[in-house]
Coordinates of C-alpha atoms and ligand atoms in Angstrom, one line a residue:
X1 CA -24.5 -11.5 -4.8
X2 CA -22.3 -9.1 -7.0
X3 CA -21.6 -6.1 -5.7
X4 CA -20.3 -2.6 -6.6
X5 CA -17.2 -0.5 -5.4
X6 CA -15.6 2.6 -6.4
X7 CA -11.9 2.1 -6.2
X8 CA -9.3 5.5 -6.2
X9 CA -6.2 4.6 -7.0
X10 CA -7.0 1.4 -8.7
X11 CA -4.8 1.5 -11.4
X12 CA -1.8 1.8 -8.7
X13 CA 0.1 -1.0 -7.2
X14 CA -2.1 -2.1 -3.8
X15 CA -5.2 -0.5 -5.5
X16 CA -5.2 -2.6 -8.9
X17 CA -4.7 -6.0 -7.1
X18 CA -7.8 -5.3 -4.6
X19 CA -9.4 -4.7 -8.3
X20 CA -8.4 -8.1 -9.6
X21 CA -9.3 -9.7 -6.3
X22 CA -12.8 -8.0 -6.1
X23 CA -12.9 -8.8 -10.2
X24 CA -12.2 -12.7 -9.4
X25 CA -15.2 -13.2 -6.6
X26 CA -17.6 -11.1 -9.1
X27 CA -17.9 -8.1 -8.0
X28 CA -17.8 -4.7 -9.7
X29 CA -15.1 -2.4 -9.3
X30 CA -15.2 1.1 -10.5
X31 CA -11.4 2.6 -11.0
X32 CA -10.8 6.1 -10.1
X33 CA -7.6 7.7 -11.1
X34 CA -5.4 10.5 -12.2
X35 CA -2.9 8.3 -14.1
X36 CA 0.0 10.4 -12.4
X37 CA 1.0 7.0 -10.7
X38 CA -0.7 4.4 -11.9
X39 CA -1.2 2.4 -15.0
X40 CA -4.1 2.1 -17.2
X41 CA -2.3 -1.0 -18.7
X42 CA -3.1 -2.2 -14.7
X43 CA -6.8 -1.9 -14.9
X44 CA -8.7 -4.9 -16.9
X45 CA -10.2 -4.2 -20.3
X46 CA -13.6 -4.9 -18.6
X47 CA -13.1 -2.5 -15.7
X48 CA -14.5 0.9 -16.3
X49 CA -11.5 3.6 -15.9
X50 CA -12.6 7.1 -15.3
X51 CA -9.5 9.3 -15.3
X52 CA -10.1 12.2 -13.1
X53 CA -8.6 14.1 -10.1
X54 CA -10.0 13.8 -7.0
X55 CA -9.1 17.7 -6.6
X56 CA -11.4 17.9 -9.2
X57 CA -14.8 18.3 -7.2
X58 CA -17.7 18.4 -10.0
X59 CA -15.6 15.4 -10.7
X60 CA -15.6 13.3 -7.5
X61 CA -19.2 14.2 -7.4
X62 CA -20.2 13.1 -10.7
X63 CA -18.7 9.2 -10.2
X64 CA -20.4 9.4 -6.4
X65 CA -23.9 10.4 -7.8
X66 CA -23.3 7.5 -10.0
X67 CA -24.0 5.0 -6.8
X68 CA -25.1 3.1 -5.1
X69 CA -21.7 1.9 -3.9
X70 CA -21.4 -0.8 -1.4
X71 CA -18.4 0.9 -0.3
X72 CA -15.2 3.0 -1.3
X73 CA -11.6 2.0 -1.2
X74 CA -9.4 4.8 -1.2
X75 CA -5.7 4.4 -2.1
X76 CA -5.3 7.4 -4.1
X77 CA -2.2 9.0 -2.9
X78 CA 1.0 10.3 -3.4
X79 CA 3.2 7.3 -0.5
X80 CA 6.8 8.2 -0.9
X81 CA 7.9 9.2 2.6
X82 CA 11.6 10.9 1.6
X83 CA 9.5 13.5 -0.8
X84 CA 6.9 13.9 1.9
X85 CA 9.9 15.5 3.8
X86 CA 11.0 17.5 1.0
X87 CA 7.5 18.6 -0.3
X88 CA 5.1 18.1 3.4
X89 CA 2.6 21.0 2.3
X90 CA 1.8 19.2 -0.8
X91 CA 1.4 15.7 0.8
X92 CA -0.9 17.7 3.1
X93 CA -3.0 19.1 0.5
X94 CA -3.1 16.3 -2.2
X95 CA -3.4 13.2 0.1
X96 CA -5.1 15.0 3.6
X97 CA -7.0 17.8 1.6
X98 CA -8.1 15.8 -1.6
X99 CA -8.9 13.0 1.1
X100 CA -11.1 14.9 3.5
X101 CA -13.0 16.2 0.1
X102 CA -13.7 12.7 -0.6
X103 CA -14.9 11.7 3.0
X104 CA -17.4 14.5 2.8
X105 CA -18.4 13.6 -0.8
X106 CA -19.1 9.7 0.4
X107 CA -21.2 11.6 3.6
X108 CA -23.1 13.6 1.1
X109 CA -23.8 10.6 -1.7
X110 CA -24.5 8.5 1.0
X111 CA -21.7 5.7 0.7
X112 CA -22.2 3.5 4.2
X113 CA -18.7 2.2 4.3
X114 CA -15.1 3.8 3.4
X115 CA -12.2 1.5 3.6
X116 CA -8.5 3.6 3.6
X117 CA -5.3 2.8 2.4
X118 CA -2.9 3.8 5.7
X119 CA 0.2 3.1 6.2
X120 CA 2.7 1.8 9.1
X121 CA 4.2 5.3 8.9
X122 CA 2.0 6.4 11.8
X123 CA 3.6 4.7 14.2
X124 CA 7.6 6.2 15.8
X125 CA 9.4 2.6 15.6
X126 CA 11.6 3.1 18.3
X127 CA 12.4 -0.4 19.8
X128 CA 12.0 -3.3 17.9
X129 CA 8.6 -4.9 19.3
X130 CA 5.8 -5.5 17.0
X131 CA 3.6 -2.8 16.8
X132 CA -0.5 -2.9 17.5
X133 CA -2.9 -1.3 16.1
X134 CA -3.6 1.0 19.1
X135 CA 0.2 1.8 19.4
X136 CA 1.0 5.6 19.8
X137 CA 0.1 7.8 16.7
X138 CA 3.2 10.1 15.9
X139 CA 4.0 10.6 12.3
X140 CA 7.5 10.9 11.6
X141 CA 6.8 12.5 8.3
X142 CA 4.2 14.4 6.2
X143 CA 3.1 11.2 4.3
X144 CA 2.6 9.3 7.3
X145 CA 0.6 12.6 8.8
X146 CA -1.7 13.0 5.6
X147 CA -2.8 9.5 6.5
X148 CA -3.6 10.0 9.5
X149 CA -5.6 13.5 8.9
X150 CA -7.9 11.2 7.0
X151 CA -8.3 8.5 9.7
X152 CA -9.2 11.4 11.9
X153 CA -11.8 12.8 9.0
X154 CA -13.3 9.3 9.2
X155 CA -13.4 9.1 13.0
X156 CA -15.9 11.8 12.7
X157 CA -17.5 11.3 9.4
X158 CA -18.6 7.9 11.5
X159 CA -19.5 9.4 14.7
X160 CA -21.4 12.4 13.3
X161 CA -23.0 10.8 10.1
X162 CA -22.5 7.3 10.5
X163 CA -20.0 6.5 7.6
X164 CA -18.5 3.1 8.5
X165 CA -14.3 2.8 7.8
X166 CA -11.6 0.7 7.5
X167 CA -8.4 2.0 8.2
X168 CA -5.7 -0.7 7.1
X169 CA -2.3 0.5 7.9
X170 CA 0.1 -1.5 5.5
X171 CA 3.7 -2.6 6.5
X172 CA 5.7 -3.1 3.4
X173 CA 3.8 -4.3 0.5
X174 CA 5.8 -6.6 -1.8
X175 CA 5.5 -9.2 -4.0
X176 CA 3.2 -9.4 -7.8
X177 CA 0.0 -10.6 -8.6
X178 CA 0.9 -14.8 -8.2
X179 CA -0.7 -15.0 -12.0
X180 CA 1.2 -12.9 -13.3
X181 CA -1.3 -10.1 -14.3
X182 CA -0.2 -7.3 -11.8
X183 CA 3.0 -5.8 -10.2
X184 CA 5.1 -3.2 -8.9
X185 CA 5.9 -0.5 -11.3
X186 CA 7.1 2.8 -9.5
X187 CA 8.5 5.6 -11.7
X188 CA 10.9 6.7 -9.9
X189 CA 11.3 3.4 -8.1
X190 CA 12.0 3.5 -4.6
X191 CA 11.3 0.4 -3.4
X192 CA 14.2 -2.1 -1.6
X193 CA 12.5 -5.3 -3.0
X194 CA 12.1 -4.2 -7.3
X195 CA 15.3 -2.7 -6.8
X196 CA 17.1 -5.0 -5.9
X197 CA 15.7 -7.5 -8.1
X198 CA 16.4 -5.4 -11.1
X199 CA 20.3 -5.2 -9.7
X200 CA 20.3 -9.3 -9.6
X201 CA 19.4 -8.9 -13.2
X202 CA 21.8 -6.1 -14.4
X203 CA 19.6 -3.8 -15.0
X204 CA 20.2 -1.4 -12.7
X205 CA 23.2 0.0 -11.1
X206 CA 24.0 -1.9 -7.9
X207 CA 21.6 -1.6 -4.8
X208 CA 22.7 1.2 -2.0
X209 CA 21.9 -0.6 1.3
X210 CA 21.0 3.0 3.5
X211 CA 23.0 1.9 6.5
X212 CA 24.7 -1.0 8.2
X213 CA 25.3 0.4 11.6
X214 CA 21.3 0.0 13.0
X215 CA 20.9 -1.6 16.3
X216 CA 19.7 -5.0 14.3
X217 CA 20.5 -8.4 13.8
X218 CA 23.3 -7.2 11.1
X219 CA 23.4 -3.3 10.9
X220 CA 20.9 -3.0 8.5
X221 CA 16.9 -1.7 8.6
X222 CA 14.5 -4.8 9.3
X223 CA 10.6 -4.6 8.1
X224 CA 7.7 -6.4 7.7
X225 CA 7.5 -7.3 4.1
X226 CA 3.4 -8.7 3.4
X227 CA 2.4 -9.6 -0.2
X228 CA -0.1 -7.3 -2.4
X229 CA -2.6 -10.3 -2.6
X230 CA -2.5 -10.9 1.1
X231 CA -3.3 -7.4 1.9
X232 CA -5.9 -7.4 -1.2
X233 CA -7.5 -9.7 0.5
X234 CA -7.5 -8.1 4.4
X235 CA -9.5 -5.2 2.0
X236 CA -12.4 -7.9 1.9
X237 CA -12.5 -8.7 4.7
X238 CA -12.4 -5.8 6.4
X239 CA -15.2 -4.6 4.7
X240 CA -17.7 -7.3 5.9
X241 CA -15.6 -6.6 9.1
X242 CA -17.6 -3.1 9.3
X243 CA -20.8 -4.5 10.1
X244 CA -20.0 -4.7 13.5
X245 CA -18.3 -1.6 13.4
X246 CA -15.2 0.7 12.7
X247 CA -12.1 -1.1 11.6
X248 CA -8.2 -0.7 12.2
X249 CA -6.0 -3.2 11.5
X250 CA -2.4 -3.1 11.0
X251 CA -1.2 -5.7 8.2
X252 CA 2.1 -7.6 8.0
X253 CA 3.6 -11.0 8.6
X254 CA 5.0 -10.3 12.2
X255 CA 8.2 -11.4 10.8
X256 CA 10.7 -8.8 10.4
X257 CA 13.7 -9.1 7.5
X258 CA 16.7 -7.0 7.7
X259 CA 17.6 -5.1 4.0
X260 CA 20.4 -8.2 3.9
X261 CA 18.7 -10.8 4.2
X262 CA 15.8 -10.0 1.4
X263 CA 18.8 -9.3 -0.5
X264 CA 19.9 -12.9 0.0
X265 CA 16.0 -14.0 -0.9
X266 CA 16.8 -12.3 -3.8
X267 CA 19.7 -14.2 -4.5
X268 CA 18.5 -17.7 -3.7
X269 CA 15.2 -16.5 -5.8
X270 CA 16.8 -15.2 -8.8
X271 CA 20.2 -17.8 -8.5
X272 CA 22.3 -14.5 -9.3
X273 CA 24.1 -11.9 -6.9
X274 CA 22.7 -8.9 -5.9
X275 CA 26.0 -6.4 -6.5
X276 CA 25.3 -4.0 -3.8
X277 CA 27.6 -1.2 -1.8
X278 CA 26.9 0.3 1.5
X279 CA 26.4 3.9 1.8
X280 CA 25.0 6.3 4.9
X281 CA 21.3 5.6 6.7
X282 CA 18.7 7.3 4.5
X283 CA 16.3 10.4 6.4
X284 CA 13.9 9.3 8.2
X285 CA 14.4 5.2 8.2
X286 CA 13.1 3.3 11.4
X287 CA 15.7 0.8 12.3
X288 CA 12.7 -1.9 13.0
X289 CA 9.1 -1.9 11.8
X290 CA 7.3 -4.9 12.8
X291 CA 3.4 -5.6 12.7
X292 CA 1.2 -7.0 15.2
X293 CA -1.9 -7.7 12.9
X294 CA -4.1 -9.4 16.1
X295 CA -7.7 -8.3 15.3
X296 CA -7.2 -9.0 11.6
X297 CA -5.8 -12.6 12.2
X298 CA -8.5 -13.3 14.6
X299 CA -11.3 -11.7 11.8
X300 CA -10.0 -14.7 9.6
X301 CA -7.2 -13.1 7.8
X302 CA -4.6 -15.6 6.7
X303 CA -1.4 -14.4 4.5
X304 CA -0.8 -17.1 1.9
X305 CA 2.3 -15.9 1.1
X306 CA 3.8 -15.3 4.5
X307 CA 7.6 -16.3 3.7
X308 CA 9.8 -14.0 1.9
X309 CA 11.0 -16.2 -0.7
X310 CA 7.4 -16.9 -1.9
X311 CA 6.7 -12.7 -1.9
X312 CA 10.4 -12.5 -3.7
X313 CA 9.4 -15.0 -6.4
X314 CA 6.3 -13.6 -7.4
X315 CA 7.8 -9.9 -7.7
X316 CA 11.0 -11.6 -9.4
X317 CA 8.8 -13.5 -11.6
X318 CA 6.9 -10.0 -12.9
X319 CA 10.2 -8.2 -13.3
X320 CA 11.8 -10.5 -15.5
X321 CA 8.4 -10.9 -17.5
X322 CA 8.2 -7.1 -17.7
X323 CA 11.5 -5.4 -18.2
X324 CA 9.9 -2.3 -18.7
X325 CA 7.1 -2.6 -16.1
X326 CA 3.5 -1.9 -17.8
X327 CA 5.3 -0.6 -20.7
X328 CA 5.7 -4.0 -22.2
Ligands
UFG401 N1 16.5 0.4 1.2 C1 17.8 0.3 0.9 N2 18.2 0.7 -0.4 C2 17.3 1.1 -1.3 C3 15.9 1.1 -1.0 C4 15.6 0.8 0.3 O1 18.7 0.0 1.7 O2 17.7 1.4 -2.4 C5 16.1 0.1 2.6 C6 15.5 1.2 3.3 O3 16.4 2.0 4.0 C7 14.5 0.5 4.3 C8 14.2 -0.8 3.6 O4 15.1 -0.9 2.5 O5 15.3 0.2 5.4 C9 12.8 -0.7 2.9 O6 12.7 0.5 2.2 P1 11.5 0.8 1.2 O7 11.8 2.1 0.6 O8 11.3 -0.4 0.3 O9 10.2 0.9 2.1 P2 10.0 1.8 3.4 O10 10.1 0.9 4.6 O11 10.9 3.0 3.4 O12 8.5 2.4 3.2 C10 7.4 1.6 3.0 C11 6.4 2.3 2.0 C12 5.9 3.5 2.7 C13 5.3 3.1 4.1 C14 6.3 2.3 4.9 C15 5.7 1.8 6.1 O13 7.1 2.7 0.9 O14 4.9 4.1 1.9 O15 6.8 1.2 4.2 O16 6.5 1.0 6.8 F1 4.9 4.2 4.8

């Protein structure tokens, strides 16, 4: 049966590749989306696009009076944690504020379940165990804070009102669409893993490694790098997930990679070196991020591309295809 979703922030990286995965079963996705971030270029000719704020109110409502939607996936959101630090009110009014506003607006419109885009930066990495679901909450920045202002909207939107939610709290997402119709494209890029790939190909200036003297395998920051289809597809299943109730997983591998050794990845990937120099830790870096994704395994979820070579290759393979990103 072919059902209907409202997607925010589906012309951005996660968001469009939940599109294309919702697209491929038959289902309906509805993309709402500023442009600031994402592409339209990323959002199927035969995908409707309604470009609009979601500070714009009259707006929000308008696309939510045009329901019934089987749920809402929100990824909307500004997600780069070194200008959270420089710029924290404005992550807390565009991503907490705009966020709440559109947790009331699914209440009022009558949307049963609400699936969030959160983020591993709740969590203070301290040691370098994996980290559950139900690990401590303390946000080391205002990104990781606006996320979870909305995970506590939800809490209550659910036990007052009843609004089912998912609240998916990515590791690092990597990797491209594995045919070729999606990737990364951040401007400015930020990213180790499109950085580094567009180093290997001389297109970029060599990669700054942010510190080698970590207490890690080799000095250097290790996370849990999980493809954009793998967690595209956690979305799905989290939502039938919800008919038993409220939802939050954390999503990676379980299989941490220190900022050397995806630069090696790279390297055996792309058969070129990575020219790289070593400069001071960046503000704010964990030295280990890990995931322990228990109760989404255990709901059925299965990464099919777990190892870093096969996340590499399909990022590699969109780069080189797409020297400008979605410009070309
Ligand atoms: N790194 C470098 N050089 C670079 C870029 C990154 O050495 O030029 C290092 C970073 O210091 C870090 C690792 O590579 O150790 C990964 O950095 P990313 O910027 O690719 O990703 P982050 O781990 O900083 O952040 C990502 C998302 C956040 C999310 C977080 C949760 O971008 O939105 O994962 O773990 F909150």
């Amino acid at each position: 049966m072919s059902r209907r979703f409202l997607v925010t922030g589906g012309a951005g990286y996660v968001g469009s590749h939940l599109v294309a995965a919702l697209r491929d079963r038959g289902d309906t996705a509805v993309v709402l989306d500023n442009l600031s971030i994402g592409h339209h270029q990323a959002v199927p000719d035969d995908v409707q696009l309604i470009e609009a704020d979601l500070g714009d109110a009259a707006a929000v409502d308008a696309v939510l009076a045009q329901g019934p939607w089987d749920a809402v996936f929100h990824f909307a959101a500004l997600s780069q944690v070194g200008e959270s630090m420089r710029e924290p009110l404005r992550y807390l009014m565009e991503n907490a504020g705009n966020g709440i506003r559109l947790v009331d607006a699914c209440v009022r419109h009558g949307v049963g379940r609400f699936v969030l885009s959160s983020t591993a930066a709740l969590f203070d990495a301290t040691g370098d165990a994996s980290i559950p679901a139900d690990a401590p909450i303390d946000p080391q920045s205002a990104y990781g804070e606006s996320k979870w202002i909305i995970e506590r909207a939800l809490h209550w939107a659910s036990q007052v009102h009843g609004m089912r939610h998912a609240c998916l709290r990515y590791f690092n997402a990597a990797g491209a669409d594995p045919q070729g119709r999606l990737g990364e494209d951040h401007r400015p890029e930020t990213h180790l893993m499109p950085l580094a790939i567009d180093a290997a190909l001389g297109r970029r200036p060599p990669l700054t490694v942010f510190g080698s003297d970590y207490p890690t395998r080799d000095g250097t920051c290790v996370r849990d790098y999980i493809h954009v289809t793998d967690l595209a597809a956690a979305h799905l299943l989290a939502f039938d997930a919800m008919v038993e109730g409220d939802v939050y997983w954390n999503l990676g591998n379980g299989a941490g990679y220190s900022v050397m050794e995806v630069l090696l990845a790279v390297e055996r990937v792309s058969g070129r070196p990575v020219p790289h120099r070593v400069s001071e830790r960046r503000s704010g870096d964990a030295a280990s991020l890990v995931a322990s994704a228990e109760p989404a395994l255990k709901a059925g979820w299965q990464p099919k591309y777990a190892g870093l070579d096969d996340i590499v290759r399909t990022a590699f393979l969109w780069r080189q295809a797409h020297p400008t990103g979605y410009d070309n």
